[in-house]
Every structure is written in C-alpha cells, then in structure tokens.
Coordinates of C-alpha atoms in Angstrom, one line a residue:
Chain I
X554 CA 0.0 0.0 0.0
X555 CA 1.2 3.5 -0.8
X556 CA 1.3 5.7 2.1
X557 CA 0.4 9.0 2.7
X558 CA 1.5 11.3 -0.7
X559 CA 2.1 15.5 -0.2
X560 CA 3.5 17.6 -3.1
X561 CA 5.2 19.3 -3.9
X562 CA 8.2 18.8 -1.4
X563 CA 9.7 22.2 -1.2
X564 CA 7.8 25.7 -2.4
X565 CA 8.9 28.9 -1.8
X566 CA 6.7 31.9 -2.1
X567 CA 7.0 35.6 -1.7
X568 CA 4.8 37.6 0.6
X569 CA 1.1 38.2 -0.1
X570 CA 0.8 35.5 -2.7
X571 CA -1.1 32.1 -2.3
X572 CA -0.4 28.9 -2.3
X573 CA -1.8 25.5 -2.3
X574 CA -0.4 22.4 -1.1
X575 CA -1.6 18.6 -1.7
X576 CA -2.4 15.6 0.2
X577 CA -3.4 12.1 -1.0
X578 CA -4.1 9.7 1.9
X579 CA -3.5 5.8 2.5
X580 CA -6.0 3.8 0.1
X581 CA -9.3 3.6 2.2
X582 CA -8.4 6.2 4.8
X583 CA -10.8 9.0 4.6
X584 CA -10.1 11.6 7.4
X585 CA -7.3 13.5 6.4
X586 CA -5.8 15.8 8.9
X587 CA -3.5 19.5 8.3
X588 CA -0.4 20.2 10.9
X589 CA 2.1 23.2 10.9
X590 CA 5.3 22.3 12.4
X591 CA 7.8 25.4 13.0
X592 CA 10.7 26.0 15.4
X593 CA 8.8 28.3 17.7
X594 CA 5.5 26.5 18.6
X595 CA 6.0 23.2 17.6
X596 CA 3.2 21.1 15.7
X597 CA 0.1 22.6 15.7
X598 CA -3.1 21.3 14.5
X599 CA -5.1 23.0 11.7
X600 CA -8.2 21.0 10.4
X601 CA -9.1 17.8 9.8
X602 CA -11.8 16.6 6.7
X603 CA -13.9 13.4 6.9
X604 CA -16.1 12.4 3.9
X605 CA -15.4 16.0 2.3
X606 CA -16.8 18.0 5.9
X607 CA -14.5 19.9 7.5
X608 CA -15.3 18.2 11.1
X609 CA -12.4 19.9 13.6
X610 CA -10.2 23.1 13.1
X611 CA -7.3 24.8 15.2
X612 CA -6.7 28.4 16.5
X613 CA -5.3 29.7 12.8
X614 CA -6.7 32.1 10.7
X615 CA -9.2 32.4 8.0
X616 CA -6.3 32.3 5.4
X617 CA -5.9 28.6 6.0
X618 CA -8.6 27.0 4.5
X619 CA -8.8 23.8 3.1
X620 CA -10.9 21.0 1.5
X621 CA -11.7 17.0 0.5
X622 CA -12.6 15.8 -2.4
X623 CA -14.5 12.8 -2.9
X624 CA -11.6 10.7 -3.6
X625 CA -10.6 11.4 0.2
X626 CA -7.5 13.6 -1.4
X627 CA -7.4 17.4 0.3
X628 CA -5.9 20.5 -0.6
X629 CA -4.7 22.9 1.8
X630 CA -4.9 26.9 1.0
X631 CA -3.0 29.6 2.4
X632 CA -3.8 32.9 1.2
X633 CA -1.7 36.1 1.6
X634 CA 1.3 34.7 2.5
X635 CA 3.0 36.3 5.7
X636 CA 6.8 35.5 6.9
X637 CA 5.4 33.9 9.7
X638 CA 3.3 31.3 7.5
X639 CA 7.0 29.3 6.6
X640 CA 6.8 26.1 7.8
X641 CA 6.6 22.1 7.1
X642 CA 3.3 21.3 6.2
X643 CA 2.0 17.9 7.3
X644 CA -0.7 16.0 6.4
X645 CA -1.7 12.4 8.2
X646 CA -4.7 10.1 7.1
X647 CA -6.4 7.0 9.0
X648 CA -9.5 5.4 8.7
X649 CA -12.3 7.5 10.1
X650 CA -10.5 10.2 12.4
X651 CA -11.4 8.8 15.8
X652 CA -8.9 7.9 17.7
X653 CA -7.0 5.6 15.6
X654 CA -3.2 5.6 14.6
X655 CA -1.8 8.3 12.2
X656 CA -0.3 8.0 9.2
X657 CA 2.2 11.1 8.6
X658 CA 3.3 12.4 4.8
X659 CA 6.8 13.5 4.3
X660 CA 5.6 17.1 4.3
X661 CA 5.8 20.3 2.3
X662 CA 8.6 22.5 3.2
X663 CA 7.2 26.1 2.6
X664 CA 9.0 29.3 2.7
X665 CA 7.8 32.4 2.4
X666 CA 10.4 35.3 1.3
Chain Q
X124 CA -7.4 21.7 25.9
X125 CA -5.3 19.3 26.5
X126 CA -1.9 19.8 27.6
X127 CA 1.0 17.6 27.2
X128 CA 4.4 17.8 28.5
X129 CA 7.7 15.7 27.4
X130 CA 10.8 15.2 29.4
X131 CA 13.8 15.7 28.7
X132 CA 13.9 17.9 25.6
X133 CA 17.0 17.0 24.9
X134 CA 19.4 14.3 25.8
X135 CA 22.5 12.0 24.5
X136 CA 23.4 9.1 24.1
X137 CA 26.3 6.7 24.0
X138 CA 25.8 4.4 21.3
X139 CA 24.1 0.9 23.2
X140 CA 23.0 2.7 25.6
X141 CA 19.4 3.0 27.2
X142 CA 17.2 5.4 27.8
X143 CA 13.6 6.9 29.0
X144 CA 11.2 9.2 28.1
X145 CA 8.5 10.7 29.6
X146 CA 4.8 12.1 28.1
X147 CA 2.5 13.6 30.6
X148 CA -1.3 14.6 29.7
X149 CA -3.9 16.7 32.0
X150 CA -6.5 15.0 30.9
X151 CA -8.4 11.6 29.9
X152 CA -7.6 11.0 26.5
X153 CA -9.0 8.4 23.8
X154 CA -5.3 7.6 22.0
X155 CA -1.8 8.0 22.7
X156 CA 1.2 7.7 19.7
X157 CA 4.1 7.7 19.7
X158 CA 6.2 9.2 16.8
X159 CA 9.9 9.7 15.2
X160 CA 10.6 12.0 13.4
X161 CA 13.8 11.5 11.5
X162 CA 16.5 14.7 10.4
X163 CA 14.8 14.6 7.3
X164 CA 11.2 15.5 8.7
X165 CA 8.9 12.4 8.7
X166 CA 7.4 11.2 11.0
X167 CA 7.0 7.7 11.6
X168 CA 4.5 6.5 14.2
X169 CA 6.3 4.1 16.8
X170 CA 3.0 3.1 19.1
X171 CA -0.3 3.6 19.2
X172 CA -1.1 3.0 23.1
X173 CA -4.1 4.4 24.9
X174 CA -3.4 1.8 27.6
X175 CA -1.0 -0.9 28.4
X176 CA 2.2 -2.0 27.4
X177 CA 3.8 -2.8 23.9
X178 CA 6.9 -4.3 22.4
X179 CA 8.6 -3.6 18.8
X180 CA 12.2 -4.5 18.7
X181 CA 14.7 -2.6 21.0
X182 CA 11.6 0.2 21.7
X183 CA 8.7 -0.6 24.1
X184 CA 5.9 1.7 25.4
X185 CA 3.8 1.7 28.1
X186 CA 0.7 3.9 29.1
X187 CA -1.1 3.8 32.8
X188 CA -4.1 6.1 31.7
X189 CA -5.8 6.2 35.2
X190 CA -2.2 8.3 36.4
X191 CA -2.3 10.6 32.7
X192 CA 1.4 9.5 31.7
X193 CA 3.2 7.7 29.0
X194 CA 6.9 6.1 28.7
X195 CA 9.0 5.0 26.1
X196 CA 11.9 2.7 26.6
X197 CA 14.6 2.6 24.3
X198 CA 17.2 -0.2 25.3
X199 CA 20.5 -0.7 23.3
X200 CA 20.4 2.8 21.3
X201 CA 21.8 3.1 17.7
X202 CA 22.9 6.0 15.8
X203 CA 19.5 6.1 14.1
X204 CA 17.3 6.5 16.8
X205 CA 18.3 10.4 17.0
X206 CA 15.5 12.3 16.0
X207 CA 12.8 14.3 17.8
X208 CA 10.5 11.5 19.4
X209 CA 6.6 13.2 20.0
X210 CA 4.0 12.0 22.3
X211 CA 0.3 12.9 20.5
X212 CA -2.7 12.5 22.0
X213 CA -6.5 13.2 20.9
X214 CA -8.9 14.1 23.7
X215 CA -12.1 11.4 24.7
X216 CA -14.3 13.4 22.5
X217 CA -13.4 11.8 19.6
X218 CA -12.5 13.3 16.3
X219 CA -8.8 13.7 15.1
X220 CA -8.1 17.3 16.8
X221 CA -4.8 15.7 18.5
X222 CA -2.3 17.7 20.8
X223 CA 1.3 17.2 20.1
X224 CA 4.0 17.5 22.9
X225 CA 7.1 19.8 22.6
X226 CA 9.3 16.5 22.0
X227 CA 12.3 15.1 22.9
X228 CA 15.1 15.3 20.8
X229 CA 17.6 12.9 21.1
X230 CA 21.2 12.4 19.5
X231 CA 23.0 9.3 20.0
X232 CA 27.0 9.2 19.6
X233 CA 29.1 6.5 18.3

C-alpha cells in the first residue's frame, strides 16, 4: 500500500501571494488531517476533513482553508502569504478520524520570502 | 485543551545505551502515539497505546491512563534512533483534533 503522498516537497513563495499544497491519503483512509510544524510552537493542529466535511479546526486564521474531495485527497490553502506562514506542512490520514493511529506524509517545506 | 508535557527535551546518548522518556497529559484522552521524526522531517509513528504495554524491537511503550502518563523505553540505542521522538494525544471526545508535545530530541553518539 502506498502511504500518505504530499507535493510538492519544497515551495517557496513571496509575501502576499497564495499557495496550495496537496495531500493524498492511504488507500481507504478517509479523514485526512493538516499540521504546521515550525521551530517556535511546535506542531500545531489546523483542520481535519472526513467524507469532504470539514469536522475539527485549530486556532489559525481564515487564510488557511482547506478541502476534501471525494476521492478522500485534500488541498490545503494559504492565502496572503506572511513571513510567519514558513513552515513544514504535514498531512496524516487514518481510517475514520477517531482515535485511531496516524499516518504522517513527508511534508511540504514552505518558505515564504 | 489538553496539555501535554515531554521530558527531557533533549538528551545524549552513548551508542548501546538506554534510555527513558516521559509524556504527561492533563487530561483523559482516547489515544496515545508515539512518533519519530527523523532529520529529514517524517514522521514515523512508533505506538499507538491508549493503555497498556507494547513491544517492537529494541523500543517498548507503556501507558497507565488512570495516572495521565506515557513512557517510552529505548534499550541498546543506535545512531538512528536520533530524532525528535513526539508524544500525540487526541482528547475522549473523539474526532482527530490531536495535541502534540514539545518532544524530545535525542542524538545518539558513536
């Protein structure tokens, strides 16, 4: 089985532009679940998408959004870009969301000049 | 939320040696992982352990849930166990809003 697939690896970005970063999960896993990890705070949770629903979202702004398709696969979406916003991007899948063990992608390594 | 607290952030190794860490949790909580993440930034999940005790290889884990802690063992270290090791938890309402802990990172020396 294929595990959990994010592209692209590395981006970098100036500030105020967008970007949007992808996530397919483990075949059959459809809760898919964001993370930002950076050297000041650590991994932080951002949302997490079940059968295309956004069902649980962290303490980050309205320029992260993100969505599911019906495929299970989910785009993240961060909108005017900030210094602040560089960061590895992580996205995990299991089966349903609740409770169960996490299956981690290699990550997108954003930066944000 | 949840909190969660690691001990020790940091800490070396001779190579073969062994070692403990430590996850602490303020509240009842529906799953506990464990994780690795190696230099190169995945992370690889080591044990999933709400309660009880587990064994892979040179690494066990076990969780007392009723006292809100979590230890990992590592016996006989190698050179590629350095990493930052993460304790993760998700509260008892369900859902995958999980709470990672600041982590240990760990170098072992030849």
């Amino acid at each position: 089985k294929a595990g959990v697939t994010q592209t692209p690896r590395y981006l970098i970005k100036t500030r105020g532009q967008q970007v949007t970063l992808s996530c397919s999960p483990i075949s059959g896993h459809r809760s898919v679940s964001w993370y930002q990890q950076t050297p000041g705070q650590g991994l932080q949770f951002l949302f997490e998408y079940f059968s295309e629903t956004q069902r649980n979202k962290g303490n980050f702004p309205g320029r992260f959004s993100g969505r599911q398709f019906s495929n299970s696969r989910s785009e993240m979406n961060v909108s005017t870009l900030e210094l602040g916003d560089s960061a590895l991007y992580l996205c995990a899948s299991n089966m349903d969301g609740g409770g169960e063990k996490l299956f981690f992608g290699s990550g997108t390594q954003l930066s944000v000049l | 939320g949840i909190q969660v607290e690691q001990s020790p952030p940091d800490l070396i190794l001779q190579e073969g040696a062994n070692s403990t860490l430590r996850c602490n949790f303020s509240d009842s909580v529906n799953n506990l992982q464990w994780f690795h993440q190696n230099p190169w930034g995945q992370l690889i999940n080591l044990f999933y352990i709400p309660s009880g005790t587990k064994q892979n290889g040179r690494l066990s884990a076990t969780t007392v849930a009723t006292e809100r802690y979590s230890l990992l063992y590592i016996s006989s270290s190698q050179t590629t166990d350095s990493g930052v090791y993460f304790c993760v938890t998700g509260d008892s309402g369900g859902y995958q809003k999980v709470t990672f802990g600041i982590g240990t990172k760990l170098q072992v020396i030849p």
